[in-house]
Amino acid sequence: PATFPIKGMSLEVMAPGKEEKDGEVGEATMTVTVPPEDVTRLLQYGPGSGYPALLAWAMDLSQRLFKPPVEVAGSLSVGNTDAIYKVVGLTTDPGDVILVEQVTFPGLGMSSRPRQRHFQPVALDSEGMVPEALEQAIADAKTKYGRAPRLLYMITVGQNPTGCTYPLERLRAIYAICSRHNVLILEDDPYYFMQFPAYERGTPDDALNEDAMVGLDTSKLAQTMLSIDVEGRVVRIDSLSKVLAPGLRIGWVTGPPGIMAKYKIYNETSIQGASGLSQMALFHILQAWGEAGFEHQIRRIQAEYAKRRQWLLEALEDALGMDGSLATWDVPSAGMFVWLRQLVVHDTAELVLGPLLDSGVSVVNGSAFALNGGDSPFLRATFANATKENMREACRRLATALAAASKAAEEVDLGAR
């Protein structure tokens, strides 16, 4: 340790509340200093489950929010993508079948398909996986692959890409089916802390303030699979990427102790553990903030994204109309995406990579989220980064592109006659 070149760390971070600087009111800041002994400790090799004090903070938060009904253990992760890779590796074998939402996070496919896992999609509605479709998917997997599915992967809050959130009764129905067929559940929930109040057109920005958000109020937050796991068949992945910073690469995994013991070993034999610098910085920020400060940060993020959701939904309504002639969409209850079904072309890939890209509009074609491929009439738009005016302009350009595609389709149809 005496040879380590880093001897101290001091961070300027946002603090709860506001402060006035040069006559303007803005976010307050505070200085967080890491003690030299902690710098030395966290620059050394550590346990695969992470810095014990930081892991204890994460497990305490999970207990308070999710109240798992059975014994669980945990480990820090270096983000949800790596955690997904490891859990899939620990709970399935080459040739196994993973049940997935009809459209879902593409990273699951990119990391699992090379390891010879198969995917059986399950139809979605506005409340998530359809229970009857899940039963059918299990039967279809047995017929197609000659084996029963071993794992179900789902995004329960602000599902990517659709933005839907599973209500409690739907979670219970899905859990009961998995119990009956002895299927493990991998609950990936990176948008849990980004839940919003109901959307109402015309709501001004200042009404979408921190006090109007759900914060960490468990009476208002959505339920999770971990909360109803009475059999120890749920592994849950949480993330701080969306509410703190993705570059920290810190999240955590919660699940049955047997699986989590193997997860720790997997970490130790692959990445060793999360970055000591990231763990050091995060732990001392959280300690300086306290519970109230962390919730303030959550409310700040919720308020920012609620405003951004408002901007994009109103821009879509103004540009495309609300009559459903060009497109329809559901209001996301969490996350950062709007899943839009356009009614002009059969598949959006050419539209996305042609007219929209040429006009400076960046969206993702729906087929990118179907792990087994196929055409899709959907687009995924994000409200994470663009300004209000840029959202409005992008929606106007989208409307222009769809109108042009509709006119071209009509001309082709007339020519065919």
CSV table of C-alpha atoms in Angstrom, one decimal:
chain,number,residue,atom,x,y,z
A,1,PRO,CA,0.0,0.0,0.0
A,2,ALA,CA,2.8,2.4,0.6
A,3,THR,CA,3.6,2.4,-3.1
A,4,PHE,CA,0.0,3.3,-4.1
A,5,PRO,CA,0.2,6.7,-5.8
A,6,ILE,CA,-3.3,7.9,-4.8
A,7,LYS,CA,-3.1,9.2,-1.2
A,8,GLY,CA,-6.4,11.0,-0.8
A,9,MET,CA,-9.7,11.9,-2.5
A,10,SER,CA,-11.9,14.9,-2.3
A,11,LEU,CA,-15.1,15.3,-4.3
A,12,GLU,CA,-17.5,18.2,-4.9
A,13,VAL,CA,-21.0,16.8,-5.2
A,14,MET,CA,-24.5,18.0,-5.3
A,15,ALA,CA,-26.1,18.5,-1.8
A,16,PRO,CA,-29.8,18.4,-0.8
A,17,GLY,CA,-31.5,21.7,-1.4
A,18,LYS,CA,-30.8,24.8,-3.3
A,19,GLU,CA,-28.3,27.7,-2.8
A,20,GLU,CA,-27.8,31.2,-4.3
A,21,LYS,CA,-24.7,31.9,-6.3
A,22,ASP,CA,-24.0,35.2,-8.0
A,23,GLY,CA,-27.6,36.1,-7.6
A,24,GLU,CA,-29.0,32.9,-9.1
A,25,VAL,CA,-30.5,30.0,-7.3
A,26,GLY,CA,-29.1,26.6,-8.3
A,27,GLU,CA,-28.2,23.2,-6.9
A,28,ALA,CA,-26.3,23.3,-3.7
A,29,THR,CA,-22.9,21.5,-3.5
A,30,MET,CA,-20.8,20.0,-0.8
A,31,THR,CA,-17.3,18.7,-0.4
A,32,VAL,CA,-16.9,15.0,0.5
A,33,THR,CA,-13.5,13.9,1.7
A,34,VAL,CA,-12.4,10.2,1.8
A,35,PRO,CA,-10.2,9.4,4.8
A,36,PRO,CA,-6.7,8.2,3.9
A,37,GLU,CA,-7.3,4.8,5.6
A,38,ASP,CA,-10.3,4.2,3.3
A,39,VAL,CA,-8.3,5.2,0.2
A,40,THR,CA,-5.7,2.6,1.1
A,41,ARG,CA,-8.3,-0.1,1.9
A,42,LEU,CA,-10.3,0.4,-1.3
A,43,LEU,CA,-7.2,0.5,-3.6
A,44,GLN,CA,-6.4,-3.0,-2.4
A,45,TYR,CA,-7.9,-6.2,-3.7
A,46,GLY,CA,-11.3,-6.8,-2.1
A,47,PRO,CA,-14.1,-9.4,-1.9
A,48,GLY,CA,-16.0,-10.2,-5.1
A,49,SER,CA,-19.2,-9.1,-3.4
A,50,GLY,CA,-17.8,-5.6,-3.0
A,51,TYR,CA,-16.9,-3.3,-0.1
A,52,PRO,CA,-18.8,-4.7,2.8
A,53,ALA,CA,-20.1,-1.3,4.1
A,54,LEU,CA,-21.4,-0.3,0.7
A,55,LEU,CA,-23.0,-3.7,0.1
A,56,ALA,CA,-24.6,-3.4,3.6
A,57,TRP,CA,-26.1,0.0,2.4
A,58,ALA,CA,-27.5,-1.6,-0.7
A,59,MET,CA,-29.0,-4.6,1.1
A,60,ASP,CA,-30.5,-2.4,3.8
A,61,LEU,CA,-32.2,-0.3,1.0
A,62,SER,CA,-33.5,-3.5,-0.7
A,63,GLN,CA,-34.9,-4.7,2.6
A,64,ARG,CA,-36.7,-1.4,3.2
A,65,LEU,CA,-38.1,-1.1,-0.4
A,66,PHE,CA,-38.8,-4.7,-1.4
A,67,LYS,CA,-39.2,-6.5,1.9
A,68,PRO,CA,-38.3,-9.9,0.5
A,69,PRO,CA,-40.3,-12.6,2.3
A,70,VAL,CA,-37.5,-15.2,2.3
A,71,GLU,CA,-33.8,-15.0,3.1
A,72,VAL,CA,-31.7,-13.3,0.5
A,73,ALA,CA,-28.0,-12.4,0.0
A,74,GLY,CA,-26.4,-9.8,-2.2
A,75,SER,CA,-23.4,-8.7,-4.1
A,76,LEU,CA,-22.3,-5.4,-5.7
A,77,SER,CA,-22.1,-5.5,-9.5
A,78,VAL,CA,-20.4,-3.5,-12.2
A,79,GLY,CA,-23.7,-2.7,-13.8
A,80,ASN,CA,-26.7,-4.6,-15.0
A,81,THR,CA,-25.3,-5.8,-18.3
A,82,ASP,CA,-22.5,-7.7,-16.5
A,83,ALA,CA,-24.9,-8.9,-13.8
A,84,ILE,CA,-27.2,-10.3,-16.5
A,85,TYR,CA,-24.3,-12.1,-18.2
A,86,LYS,CA,-23.3,-13.7,-14.9
A,87,VAL,CA,-26.7,-14.7,-13.7
A,88,VAL,CA,-27.5,-16.3,-17.0
A,89,GLY,CA,-24.2,-18.2,-16.8
A,90,LEU,CA,-24.9,-19.4,-13.3
A,91,THR,CA,-28.5,-20.5,-13.8
A,92,THR,CA,-28.6,-22.0,-17.4
A,93,ASP,CA,-26.5,-24.2,-19.6
A,94,PRO,CA,-25.7,-24.1,-23.3
A,95,GLY,CA,-28.8,-25.2,-25.2
A,96,ASP,CA,-31.2,-24.0,-22.5
A,97,VAL,CA,-34.2,-21.8,-23.2
A,98,ILE,CA,-34.8,-18.3,-21.6
A,99,LEU,CA,-38.3,-16.9,-21.6
A,100,VAL,CA,-38.2,-13.2,-22.6
A,101,GLU,CA,-40.6,-10.4,-23.2
A,102,GLN,CA,-41.6,-10.1,-26.8
A,103,VAL,CA,-39.4,-7.0,-27.0
A,104,THR,CA,-36.7,-6.5,-24.5
A,105,PHE,CA,-33.2,-5.3,-23.7
A,106,PRO,CA,-31.0,-6.3,-26.7
A,107,GLY,CA,-27.9,-6.8,-24.5
A,108,LEU,CA,-29.4,-10.0,-23.2
A,109,GLY,CA,-29.3,-11.4,-26.7
A,110,MET,CA,-25.9,-10.1,-27.5
A,111,SER,CA,-24.3,-11.6,-24.4
A,112,SER,CA,-26.3,-14.9,-24.2
A,113,ARG,CA,-26.7,-16.0,-27.8
A,114,PRO,CA,-22.9,-16.7,-28.4
A,115,ARG,CA,-23.1,-18.9,-25.3
A,116,GLN,CA,-25.8,-21.0,-27.1
A,117,ARG,CA,-28.8,-19.9,-25.1
A,118,HIS,CA,-32.2,-19.8,-26.9
A,119,PHE,CA,-35.0,-17.3,-26.5
A,120,GLN,CA,-38.7,-17.9,-26.4
A,121,PRO,CA,-40.6,-14.6,-26.6
A,122,VAL,CA,-43.8,-14.0,-24.6
A,123,ALA,CA,-46.5,-11.6,-25.9
A,124,LEU,CA,-46.9,-8.3,-24.0
A,125,ASP,CA,-49.8,-5.9,-23.4
A,126,SER,CA,-49.9,-2.6,-21.5
A,127,GLU,CA,-49.3,-4.5,-18.2
A,128,GLY,CA,-46.4,-6.7,-19.2
A,129,MET,CA,-46.2,-10.4,-20.1
A,130,VAL,CA,-49.6,-11.9,-20.8
A,131,PRO,CA,-50.0,-14.9,-18.5
A,132,GLU,CA,-51.8,-17.0,-21.1
A,133,ALA,CA,-49.1,-16.3,-23.6
A,134,LEU,CA,-46.5,-17.3,-21.0
A,135,GLU,CA,-48.1,-20.7,-20.6
A,136,GLN,CA,-48.1,-21.1,-24.3
A,137,ALA,CA,-44.5,-20.0,-24.6
A,138,ILE,CA,-43.4,-22.7,-22.1
A,139,ALA,CA,-45.3,-25.3,-24.2
A,140,ASP,CA,-43.8,-24.0,-27.4
A,141,ALA,CA,-40.3,-24.1,-26.0
A,142,LYS,CA,-40.6,-27.7,-25.0
A,143,THR,CA,-41.8,-28.6,-28.5
A,144,LYS,CA,-39.2,-26.5,-30.4
A,145,TYR,CA,-36.1,-27.1,-28.3
A,146,GLY,CA,-37.0,-30.4,-26.6
A,147,ARG,CA,-36.5,-29.0,-23.1
A,148,ALA,CA,-38.4,-26.9,-20.6
A,149,PRO,CA,-37.3,-23.3,-20.0
A,150,ARG,CA,-35.2,-22.8,-16.9
A,151,LEU,CA,-35.1,-19.0,-16.7
A,152,LEU,CA,-37.5,-16.1,-17.3
A,153,TYR,CA,-36.0,-12.6,-17.9
A,154,MET,CA,-38.2,-9.6,-17.3
A,155,ILE,CA,-37.9,-5.8,-16.8
A,156,THR,CA,-40.7,-5.1,-14.3
A,157,VAL,CA,-40.7,-1.2,-14.0
A,158,GLY,CA,-40.5,1.0,-17.1
A,159,GLN,CA,-39.9,-2.0,-19.3
A,160,ASN,CA,-37.4,-1.4,-22.0
A,161,PRO,CA,-38.5,-0.5,-24.7
A,162,THR,CA,-42.3,-0.3,-24.0
A,163,GLY,CA,-42.2,1.8,-20.8
A,164,CYS,CA,-44.9,-0.4,-19.1
A,165,THR,CA,-44.9,-1.3,-15.5
A,166,TYR,CA,-46.3,-4.6,-14.2
A,167,PRO,CA,-49.1,-4.2,-11.7
A,168,LEU,CA,-49.1,-6.5,-8.6
A,169,GLU,CA,-51.8,-8.9,-9.9
A,170,ARG,CA,-49.8,-9.4,-13.1
A,171,LEU,CA,-46.7,-10.1,-11.1
A,172,ARG,CA,-48.5,-12.7,-9.1
A,173,ALA,CA,-49.9,-14.4,-12.1
A,174,ILE,CA,-46.4,-14.6,-13.8
A,175,TYR,CA,-44.9,-15.8,-10.5
A,176,ALA,CA,-47.5,-18.6,-10.1
A,177,ILE,CA,-46.8,-19.9,-13.6
A,178,CYS,CA,-43.1,-19.9,-13.0
A,179,SER,CA,-43.6,-21.7,-9.7
A,180,ARG,CA,-45.8,-24.3,-11.4
A,181,HIS,CA,-43.1,-25.0,-14.1
A,182,ASN,CA,-40.1,-24.5,-11.8
A,183,VAL,CA,-38.7,-21.5,-13.7
A,184,LEU,CA,-36.3,-19.1,-12.1
A,185,ILE,CA,-36.9,-15.4,-12.5
A,186,LEU,CA,-34.3,-12.8,-13.4
A,187,GLU,CA,-35.8,-9.4,-12.5
A,188,ASP,CA,-33.8,-6.7,-14.2
A,189,ASP,CA,-34.9,-3.3,-12.9
A,190,PRO,CA,-32.7,-0.4,-13.9
A,191,TYR,CA,-35.5,2.1,-14.0
A,192,TYR,CA,-37.1,1.4,-10.6
A,193,PHE,CA,-36.0,4.7,-9.2
A,194,MET,CA,-37.4,6.6,-12.2
A,195,GLN,CA,-41.1,6.2,-11.6
A,196,PHE,CA,-43.4,9.1,-12.4
A,197,PRO,CA,-46.8,10.5,-11.4
A,198,ALA,CA,-49.7,10.1,-13.9
A,199,TYR,CA,-49.3,12.0,-17.2
A,200,GLU,CA,-51.7,14.9,-17.8
A,201,ARG,CA,-51.4,17.1,-20.9
A,202,GLY,CA,-50.7,20.7,-20.2
A,203,THR,CA,-49.0,20.2,-16.8
A,204,PRO,CA,-46.5,23.0,-16.4
A,205,ASP,CA,-42.8,22.3,-15.7
A,206,ASP,CA,-43.0,23.9,-12.3
A,207,ALA,CA,-45.8,21.6,-11.2
A,208,LEU,CA,-43.5,18.6,-11.9
A,209,ASN,CA,-41.2,19.5,-9.0
A,210,GLU,CA,-39.4,17.3,-6.5
A,211,ASP,CA,-42.3,17.5,-4.0
A,212,ALA,CA,-44.7,16.1,-6.6
A,213,MET,CA,-42.6,13.0,-7.2
A,214,VAL,CA,-43.0,9.6,-5.6
A,215,GLY,CA,-39.5,9.5,-4.2
A,216,LEU,CA,-38.9,6.4,-2.2
A,217,ASP,CA,-42.5,6.2,-0.8
A,218,THR,CA,-43.2,2.5,-0.9
A,219,SER,CA,-46.9,3.1,-0.8
A,220,LYS,CA,-46.6,4.8,-4.3
A,221,LEU,CA,-43.8,2.8,-5.8
A,222,ALA,CA,-44.5,-0.3,-8.0
A,223,GLN,CA,-44.3,-3.7,-6.5
A,224,THR,CA,-41.5,-6.1,-7.6
A,225,MET,CA,-41.0,-9.8,-8.1
A,226,LEU,CA,-38.6,-9.9,-5.2
A,227,SER,CA,-41.4,-8.5,-2.9
A,228,ILE,CA,-43.6,-11.6,-3.6
A,229,ASP,CA,-40.8,-14.2,-3.9
A,230,VAL,CA,-42.0,-16.8,-1.2
A,231,GLU,CA,-40.0,-19.7,-2.8
A,232,GLY,CA,-36.5,-18.2,-3.4
A,233,ARG,CA,-36.7,-18.3,-7.2
A,234,VAL,CA,-36.1,-14.5,-7.9
A,235,VAL,CA,-32.7,-12.9,-8.7
A,236,ARG,CA,-33.1,-9.1,-8.8
A,237,ILE,CA,-30.7,-6.7,-10.4
A,238,ASP,CA,-30.7,-3.0,-9.3
A,239,SER,CA,-28.8,-0.1,-10.8
A,240,LEU,CA,-27.5,3.3,-9.8
A,241,SER,CA,-26.6,4.2,-13.4
A,242,LYS,CA,-29.7,6.1,-14.1
A,243,VAL,CA,-29.9,8.1,-10.9
A,244,LEU,CA,-26.3,8.8,-10.1
A,245,ALA,CA,-23.9,8.2,-13.1
A,246,PRO,CA,-23.4,5.2,-15.4
A,247,GLY,CA,-19.6,5.6,-15.4
A,248,LEU,CA,-19.5,4.7,-11.7
A,249,ARG,CA,-20.4,1.1,-12.8
A,250,ILE,CA,-22.0,0.2,-9.5
A,251,GLY,CA,-25.2,-1.7,-8.9
A,252,TRP,CA,-26.2,-4.7,-6.9
A,253,VAL,CA,-27.8,-8.1,-7.2
A,254,THR,CA,-30.1,-9.7,-4.6
A,255,GLY,CA,-31.2,-13.4,-4.6
A,256,PRO,CA,-31.1,-16.8,-3.0
A,257,PRO,CA,-28.0,-17.3,-0.9
A,258,GLY,CA,-26.8,-20.3,-2.9
A,259,ILE,CA,-26.9,-18.4,-6.2
A,260,MET,CA,-25.3,-15.3,-4.7
A,261,ALA,CA,-22.4,-17.3,-3.1
A,262,LYS,CA,-21.6,-18.5,-6.7
A,263,TYR,CA,-22.1,-15.0,-8.0
A,264,LYS,CA,-19.4,-13.8,-5.6
A,265,ILE,CA,-17.0,-16.4,-6.9
A,266,TYR,CA,-17.8,-15.6,-10.5
A,267,ASN,CA,-16.9,-12.0,-9.8
A,268,GLU,CA,-13.6,-13.0,-8.1
A,269,THR,CA,-12.6,-15.1,-11.1
A,270,SER,CA,-13.5,-12.6,-13.7
A,271,ILE,CA,-13.6,-8.9,-12.8
A,272,GLN,CA,-12.4,-9.4,-9.2
A,273,GLY,CA,-14.8,-6.7,-8.1
A,274,ALA,CA,-16.2,-3.3,-8.8
A,275,SER,CA,-13.7,-0.4,-9.0
A,276,GLY,CA,-12.3,0.5,-5.6
A,277,LEU,CA,-12.3,4.2,-6.6
A,278,SER,CA,-16.0,4.0,-7.6
A,279,GLN,CA,-16.9,2.2,-4.4
A,280,MET,CA,-14.9,4.6,-2.3
A,281,ALA,CA,-16.5,7.7,-3.9
A,282,LEU,CA,-20.1,6.3,-3.8
A,283,PHE,CA,-20.0,5.1,-0.2
A,284,HIS,CA,-18.7,8.4,1.1
A,285,ILE,CA,-21.2,10.4,-0.9
A,286,LEU,CA,-24.0,8.3,0.4
A,287,GLN,CA,-22.7,8.6,3.9
A,288,ALA,CA,-22.5,12.4,3.6
A,289,TRP,CA,-26.0,12.6,2.1
A,290,GLY,CA,-27.7,10.2,4.5
A,291,GLU,CA,-31.2,8.7,3.7
A,292,ALA,CA,-32.7,12.2,3.2
A,293,GLY,CA,-30.0,13.2,0.8
A,294,PHE,CA,-30.3,10.1,-1.3
A,295,GLU,CA,-34.1,10.5,-1.5
A,296,HIS,CA,-33.6,14.1,-2.6
A,297,GLN,CA,-31.4,12.9,-5.4
A,298,ILE,CA,-34.0,10.3,-6.4
A,299,ARG,CA,-36.7,13.0,-6.4
A,300,ARG,CA,-34.5,15.3,-8.4
A,301,ILE,CA,-34.0,12.7,-11.1
A,302,GLN,CA,-37.7,11.8,-11.1
A,303,ALA,CA,-38.7,15.4,-11.5
A,304,GLU,CA,-36.2,16.0,-14.4
A,305,TYR,CA,-37.4,13.0,-16.3
A,306,ALA,CA,-41.0,13.6,-15.6
A,307,LYS,CA,-40.6,17.0,-17.3
A,308,ARG,CA,-38.8,15.4,-20.2
A,309,ARG,CA,-41.5,12.8,-20.6
A,310,GLN,CA,-44.1,15.7,-20.6
A,311,TRP,CA,-42.1,17.5,-23.4
A,312,LEU,CA,-41.9,14.4,-25.6
A,313,LEU,CA,-45.5,13.3,-25.2
A,314,GLU,CA,-46.9,16.7,-25.9
A,315,ALA,CA,-44.5,17.1,-28.9
A,316,LEU,CA,-45.8,13.8,-30.3
A,317,GLU,CA,-49.4,14.8,-29.7
A,318,ASP,CA,-48.9,18.1,-31.4
A,319,ALA,CA,-46.9,16.7,-34.4
A,320,LEU,CA,-48.7,13.4,-35.0
A,321,GLY,CA,-52.1,14.2,-33.7
A,322,MET,CA,-54.1,12.1,-31.3
A,323,ASP,CA,-56.4,10.4,-33.8
A,324,GLY,CA,-54.1,7.4,-34.4
A,325,SER,CA,-53.9,8.0,-38.2
A,326,LEU,CA,-50.1,8.0,-38.3
A,327,ALA,CA,-49.0,6.5,-35.0
A,328,THR,CA,-50.1,5.4,-31.5
A,329,TRP,CA,-48.2,5.1,-28.3
A,330,ASP,CA,-48.6,4.4,-24.6
A,331,VAL,CA,-47.6,6.7,-21.8
A,332,PRO,CA,-44.5,5.3,-20.0
A,333,SER,CA,-45.0,5.1,-16.2
A,334,ALA,CA,-41.2,5.0,-15.6
A,335,GLY,CA,-37.9,5.0,-17.4
A,336,MET,CA,-36.8,7.1,-20.3
A,337,PHE,CA,-38.5,5.7,-23.5
A,338,VAL,CA,-41.6,6.1,-25.5
A,339,TRP,CA,-42.6,3.0,-27.6
A,340,LEU,CA,-44.3,4.2,-30.7
A,341,ARG,CA,-46.3,2.1,-33.2
A,342,GLN,CA,-46.4,3.9,-36.6
A,343,LEU,CA,-49.2,2.8,-38.9
A,344,VAL,CA,-47.6,3.6,-42.3
A,345,VAL,CA,-44.9,1.0,-43.1
A,346,HIS,CA,-44.6,-2.7,-42.2
A,347,ASP,CA,-41.1,-2.4,-40.8
A,348,THR,CA,-39.3,0.7,-39.5
A,349,ALA,CA,-35.7,-0.3,-40.3
A,350,GLU,CA,-35.6,1.5,-43.6
A,351,LEU,CA,-37.5,4.5,-42.2
A,352,VAL,CA,-35.0,4.8,-39.3
A,353,LEU,CA,-31.9,4.4,-41.4
A,354,GLY,CA,-33.1,6.4,-44.3
A,355,PRO,CA,-35.4,9.5,-44.1
A,356,LEU,CA,-35.2,9.9,-40.3
A,357,LEU,CA,-31.5,9.6,-40.0
A,358,ASP,CA,-31.1,11.8,-43.1
A,359,SER,CA,-33.2,14.5,-41.3
A,360,GLY,CA,-31.2,14.3,-38.1
A,361,VAL,CA,-33.7,12.3,-36.1
A,362,SER,CA,-32.2,9.5,-34.0
A,363,VAL,CA,-34.6,6.7,-32.9
A,364,VAL,CA,-34.3,2.9,-32.7
A,365,ASN,CA,-36.2,0.6,-35.0
A,366,GLY,CA,-38.4,-1.9,-33.1
A,367,SER,CA,-36.8,-5.0,-34.6
A,368,ALA,CA,-33.6,-4.3,-32.5
A,369,PHE,CA,-35.6,-5.3,-29.4
A,370,ALA,CA,-36.9,-8.7,-30.8
A,371,LEU,CA,-34.2,-11.2,-29.7
A,372,ASN,CA,-35.2,-13.6,-32.5
A,373,GLY,CA,-35.4,-10.9,-35.1
A,374,GLY,CA,-38.3,-10.1,-37.5
A,375,ASP,CA,-40.0,-7.0,-38.9
A,376,SER,CA,-41.5,-4.5,-36.6
A,377,PRO,CA,-43.7,-1.4,-37.0
A,378,PHE,CA,-42.4,0.1,-33.8
A,379,LEU,CA,-39.9,2.9,-33.0
A,380,ARG,CA,-38.3,3.6,-29.6
A,381,ALA,CA,-37.7,7.3,-28.8
A,382,THR,CA,-35.9,8.5,-25.7
A,383,PHE,CA,-36.5,11.7,-23.7
A,384,ALA,CA,-33.2,11.3,-21.8
A,385,ASN,CA,-31.1,14.0,-23.4
A,386,ALA,CA,-32.7,16.3,-26.1
A,387,THR,CA,-33.9,19.8,-25.3
A,388,LYS,CA,-37.6,20.6,-25.3
A,389,GLU,CA,-37.3,22.4,-28.7
A,390,ASN,CA,-35.2,19.6,-30.2
A,391,MET,CA,-37.9,17.1,-29.2
A,392,ARG,CA,-40.6,19.2,-30.8
A,393,GLU,CA,-38.5,19.6,-34.0
A,394,ALA,CA,-37.7,15.9,-34.1
A,395,CYS,CA,-41.4,15.0,-33.8
A,396,ARG,CA,-42.3,17.4,-36.6
A,397,ARG,CA,-39.6,15.7,-38.8
A,398,LEU,CA,-41.0,12.3,-37.8
A,399,ALA,CA,-44.5,13.4,-38.9
A,400,THR,CA,-43.1,14.7,-42.2
A,401,ALA,CA,-41.3,11.4,-42.8
A,402,LEU,CA,-44.4,9.3,-42.0
A,403,ALA,CA,-46.6,11.5,-44.2
A,404,ALA,CA,-44.2,11.1,-47.1
A,405,ALA,CA,-44.0,7.3,-46.6
A,406,SER,CA,-47.8,7.2,-46.5
A,407,LYS,CA,-48.1,9.1,-49.7
A,408,ALA,CA,-45.5,6.9,-51.4
A,409,ALA,CA,-47.4,3.8,-50.3
A,410,GLU,CA,-50.6,5.2,-51.7
A,411,GLU,CA,-49.0,5.9,-55.0
A,412,VAL,CA,-47.6,2.4,-55.2
A,413,ASP,CA,-51.0,1.0,-54.4
A,414,LEU,CA,-52.7,3.0,-57.1
A,415,GLY,CA,-50.0,1.9,-59.6
A,416,ALA,CA,-50.7,-1.7,-58.7
A,417,ARG,CA,-54.4,-1.3,-59.5
